[in-house]
PDB file of C-alpha atoms in Angstrom:
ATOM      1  CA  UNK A   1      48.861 -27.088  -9.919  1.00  0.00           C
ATOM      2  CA  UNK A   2      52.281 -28.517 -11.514  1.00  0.00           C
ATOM      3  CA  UNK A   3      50.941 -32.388 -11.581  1.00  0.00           C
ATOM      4  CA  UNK A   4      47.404 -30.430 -13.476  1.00  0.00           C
ATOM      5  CA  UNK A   5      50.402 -29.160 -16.007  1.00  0.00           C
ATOM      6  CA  UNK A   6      51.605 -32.549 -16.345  1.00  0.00           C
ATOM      7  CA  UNK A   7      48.747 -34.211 -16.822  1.00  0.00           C
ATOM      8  CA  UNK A   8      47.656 -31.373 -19.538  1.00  0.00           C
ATOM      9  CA  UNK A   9      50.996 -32.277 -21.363  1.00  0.00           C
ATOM     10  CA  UNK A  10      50.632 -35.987 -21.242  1.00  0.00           C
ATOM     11  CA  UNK A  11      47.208 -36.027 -22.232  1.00  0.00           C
ATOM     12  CA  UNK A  12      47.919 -33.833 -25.445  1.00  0.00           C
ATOM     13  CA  UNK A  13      50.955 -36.401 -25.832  1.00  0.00           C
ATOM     14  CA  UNK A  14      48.857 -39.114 -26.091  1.00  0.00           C
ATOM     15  CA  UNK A  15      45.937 -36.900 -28.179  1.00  0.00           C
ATOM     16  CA  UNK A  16      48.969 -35.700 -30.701  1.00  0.00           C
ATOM     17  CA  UNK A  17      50.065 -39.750 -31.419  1.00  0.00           C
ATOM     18  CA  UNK A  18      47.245 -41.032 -32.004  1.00  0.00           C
ATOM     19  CA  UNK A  19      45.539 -38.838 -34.285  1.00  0.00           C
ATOM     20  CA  UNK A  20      48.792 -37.404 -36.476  1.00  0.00           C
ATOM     21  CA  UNK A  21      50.700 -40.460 -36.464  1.00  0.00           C
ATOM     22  CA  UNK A  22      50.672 -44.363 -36.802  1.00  0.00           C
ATOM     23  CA  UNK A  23      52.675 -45.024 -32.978  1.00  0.00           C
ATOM     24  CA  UNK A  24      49.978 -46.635 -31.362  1.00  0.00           C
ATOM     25  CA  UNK A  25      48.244 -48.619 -33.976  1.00  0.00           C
ATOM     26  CA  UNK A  26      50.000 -51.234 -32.841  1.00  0.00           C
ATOM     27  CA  UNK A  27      49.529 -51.261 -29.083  1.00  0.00           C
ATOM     28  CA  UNK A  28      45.788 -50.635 -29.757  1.00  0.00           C
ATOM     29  CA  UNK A  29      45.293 -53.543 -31.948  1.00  0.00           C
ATOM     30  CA  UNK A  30      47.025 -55.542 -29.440  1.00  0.00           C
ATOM     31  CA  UNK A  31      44.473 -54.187 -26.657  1.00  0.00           C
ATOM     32  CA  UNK A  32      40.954 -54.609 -28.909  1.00  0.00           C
ATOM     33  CA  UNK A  33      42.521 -58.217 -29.892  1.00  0.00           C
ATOM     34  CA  UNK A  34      42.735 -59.087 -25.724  1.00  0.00           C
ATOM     35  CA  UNK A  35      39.738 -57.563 -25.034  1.00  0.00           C
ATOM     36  CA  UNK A  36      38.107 -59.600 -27.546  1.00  0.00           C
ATOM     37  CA  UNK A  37      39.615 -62.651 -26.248  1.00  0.00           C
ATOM     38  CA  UNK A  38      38.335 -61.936 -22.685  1.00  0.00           C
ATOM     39  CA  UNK A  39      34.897 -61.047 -24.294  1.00  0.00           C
ATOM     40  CA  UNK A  40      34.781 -64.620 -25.928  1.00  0.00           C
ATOM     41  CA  UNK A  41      35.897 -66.588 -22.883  1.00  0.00           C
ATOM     42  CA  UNK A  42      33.903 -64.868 -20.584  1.00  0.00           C
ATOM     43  CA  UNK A  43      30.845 -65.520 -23.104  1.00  0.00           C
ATOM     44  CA  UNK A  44      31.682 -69.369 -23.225  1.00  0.00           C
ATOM     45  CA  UNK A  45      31.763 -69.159 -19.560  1.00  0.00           C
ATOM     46  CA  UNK A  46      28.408 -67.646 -18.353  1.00  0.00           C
ATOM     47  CA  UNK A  47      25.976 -67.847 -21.677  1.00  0.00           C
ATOM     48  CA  UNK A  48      23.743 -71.058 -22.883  1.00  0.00           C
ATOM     49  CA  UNK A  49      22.998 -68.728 -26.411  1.00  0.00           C
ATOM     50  CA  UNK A  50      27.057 -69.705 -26.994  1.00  0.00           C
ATOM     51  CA  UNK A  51      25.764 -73.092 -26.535  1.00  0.00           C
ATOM     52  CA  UNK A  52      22.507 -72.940 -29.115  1.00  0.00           C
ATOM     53  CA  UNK A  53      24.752 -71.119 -31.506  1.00  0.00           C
ATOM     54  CA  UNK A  54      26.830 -74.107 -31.388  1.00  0.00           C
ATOM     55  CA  UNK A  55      23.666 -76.600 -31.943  1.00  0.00           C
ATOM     56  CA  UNK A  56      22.816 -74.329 -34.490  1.00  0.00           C
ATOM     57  CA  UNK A  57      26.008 -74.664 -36.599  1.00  0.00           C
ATOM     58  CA  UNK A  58      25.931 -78.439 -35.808  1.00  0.00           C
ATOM     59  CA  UNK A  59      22.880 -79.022 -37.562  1.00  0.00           C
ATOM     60  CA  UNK A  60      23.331 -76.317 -40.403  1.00  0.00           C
ATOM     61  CA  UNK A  61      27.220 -78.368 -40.715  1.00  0.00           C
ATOM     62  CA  UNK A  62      25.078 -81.735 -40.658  1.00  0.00           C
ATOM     63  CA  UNK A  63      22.591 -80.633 -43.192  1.00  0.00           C
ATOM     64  CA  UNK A  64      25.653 -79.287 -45.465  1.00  0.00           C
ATOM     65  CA  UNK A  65      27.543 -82.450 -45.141  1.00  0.00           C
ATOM     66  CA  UNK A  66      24.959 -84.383 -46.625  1.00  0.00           C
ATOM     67  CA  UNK A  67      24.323 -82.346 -49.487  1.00  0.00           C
ATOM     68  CA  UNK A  68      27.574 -82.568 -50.448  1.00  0.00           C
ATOM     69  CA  UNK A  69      29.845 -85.210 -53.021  1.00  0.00           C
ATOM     70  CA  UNK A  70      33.132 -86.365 -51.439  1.00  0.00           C
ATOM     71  CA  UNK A  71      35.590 -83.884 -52.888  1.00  0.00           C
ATOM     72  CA  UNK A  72      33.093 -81.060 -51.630  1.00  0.00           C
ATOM     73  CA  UNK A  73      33.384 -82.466 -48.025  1.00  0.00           C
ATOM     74  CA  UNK A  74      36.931 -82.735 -47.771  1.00  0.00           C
ATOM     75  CA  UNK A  75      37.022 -78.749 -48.895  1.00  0.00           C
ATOM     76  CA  UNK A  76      34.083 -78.448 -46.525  1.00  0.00           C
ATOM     77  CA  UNK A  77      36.373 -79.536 -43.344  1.00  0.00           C
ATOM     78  CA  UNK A  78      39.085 -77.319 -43.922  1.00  0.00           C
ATOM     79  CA  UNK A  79      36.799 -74.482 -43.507  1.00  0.00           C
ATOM     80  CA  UNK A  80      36.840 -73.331 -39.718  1.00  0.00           C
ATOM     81  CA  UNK A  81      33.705 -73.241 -38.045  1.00  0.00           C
ATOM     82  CA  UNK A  82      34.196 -70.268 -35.821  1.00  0.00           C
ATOM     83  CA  UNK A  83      32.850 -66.713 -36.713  1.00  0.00           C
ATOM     84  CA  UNK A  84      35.765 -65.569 -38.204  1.00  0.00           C
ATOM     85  CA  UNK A  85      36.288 -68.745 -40.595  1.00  0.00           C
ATOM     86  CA  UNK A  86      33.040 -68.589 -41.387  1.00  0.00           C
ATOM     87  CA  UNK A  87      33.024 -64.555 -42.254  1.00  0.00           C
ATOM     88  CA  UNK A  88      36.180 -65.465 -44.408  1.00  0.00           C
ATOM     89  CA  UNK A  89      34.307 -67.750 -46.627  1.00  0.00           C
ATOM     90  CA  UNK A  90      31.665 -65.586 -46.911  1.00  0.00           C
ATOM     91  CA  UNK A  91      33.303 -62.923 -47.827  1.00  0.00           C
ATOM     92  CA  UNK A  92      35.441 -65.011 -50.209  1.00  0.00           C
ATOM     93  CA  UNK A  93      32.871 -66.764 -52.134  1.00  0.00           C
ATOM     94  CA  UNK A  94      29.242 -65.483 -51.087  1.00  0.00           C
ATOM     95  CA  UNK A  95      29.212 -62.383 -52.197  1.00  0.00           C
ATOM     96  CA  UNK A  96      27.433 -61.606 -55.876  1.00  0.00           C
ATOM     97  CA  UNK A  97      30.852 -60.817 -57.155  1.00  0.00           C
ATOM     98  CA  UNK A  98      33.004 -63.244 -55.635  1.00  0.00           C
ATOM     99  CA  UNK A  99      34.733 -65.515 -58.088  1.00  0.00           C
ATOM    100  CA  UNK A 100      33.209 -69.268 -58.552  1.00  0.00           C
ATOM    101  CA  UNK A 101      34.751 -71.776 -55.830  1.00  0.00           C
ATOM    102  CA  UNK A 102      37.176 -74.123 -57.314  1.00  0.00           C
ATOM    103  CA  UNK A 103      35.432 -77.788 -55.549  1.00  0.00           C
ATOM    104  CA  UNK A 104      31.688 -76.401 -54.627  1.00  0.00           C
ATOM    105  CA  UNK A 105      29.249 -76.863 -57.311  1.00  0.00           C
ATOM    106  CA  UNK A 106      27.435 -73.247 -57.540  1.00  0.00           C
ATOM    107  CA  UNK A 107      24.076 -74.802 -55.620  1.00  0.00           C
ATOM    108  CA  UNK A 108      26.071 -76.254 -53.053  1.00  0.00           C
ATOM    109  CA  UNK A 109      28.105 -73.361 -53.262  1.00  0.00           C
ATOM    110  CA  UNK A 110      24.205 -70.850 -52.589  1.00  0.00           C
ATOM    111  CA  UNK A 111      23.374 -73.521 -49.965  1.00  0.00           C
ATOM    112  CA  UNK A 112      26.362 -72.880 -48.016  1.00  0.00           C
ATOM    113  CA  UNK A 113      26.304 -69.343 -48.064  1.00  0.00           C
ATOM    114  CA  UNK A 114      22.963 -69.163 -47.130  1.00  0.00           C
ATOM    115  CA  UNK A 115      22.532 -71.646 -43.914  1.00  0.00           C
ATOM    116  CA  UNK A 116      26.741 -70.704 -42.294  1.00  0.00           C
TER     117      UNK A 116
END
C-alpha cells in the first residue's frame, strides 16, 4: 500500500512538471532528438526505400546541376542534401512569401523548389 502512495506522488510529480512548468523541456528534447537518431540508423540499416530516396535525390541533384550557371552551383553545394537541409531551404526560399534568393535566378530558383 505505501510503495502505491509513492508511486501516486511521483507520478503527479512528474504530471505537475511537465505541464505547469518548463523543467523537462530539456531532457525531452534530448530524448525525441536520440530517438530520432536511432530511428534514422536503424532505417539506413534494414530499408532499400533509404536507398531509392537516395537515387532519387541523385538524379533530381544531377538534373539541378545542369540547369544551373556557375555561381548558382557553388550556392547549390553548400546546401545539405539531407531532409533537414533540404526542409531549411524550402522553407527559406520556396514558400510564396519567402524573399528572392540572393544567387538563384527565380526559374532556377521554382525548379529547385519543386524537384528537392
Amino acid at each position: 500500500m505505501k510503495g502505491w502512495i509513492i508511486l501516486a506522488l511521483l507520478c503527479g510529480a512528474l504530471y505537475y512538471l511537465y505541464t505547469e512548468t518548463d523543467k523537462l523541456d530539456a531532457p525531452i528534447a534530448k530524448t525525441e532528438e536520440m530517438v530520432q537518431k536511432i530511428e534514422n540508423k536503424m532505417g539506413s540499416m534494414t530499408g532499400t526505400q533509404i536507398i531509392k530516396i537516395d537515387q532519387k535525390r541523385t538524379k533530381a541533384r544531377t538534373a539541378i546541376l545542369e540547369r544551373l550557371s556557375a555561381p548558382e552551383v557553388e550556392e547549390f553545394n553548400k546546401i545539405p542534401l539531407t531532409e533537414d537541409g533540404i526542409a531549411d531551404f524550402k522553407d527559406s526560399y520556396c514558400d510564396t512569401k519567402a524573399p528572392e534568393h540572393p544567387i538563384f535566378s527565380r526559374d532556377n530558383l521554382f525548379y529547385i523548389c519543386d524537384n528537392l
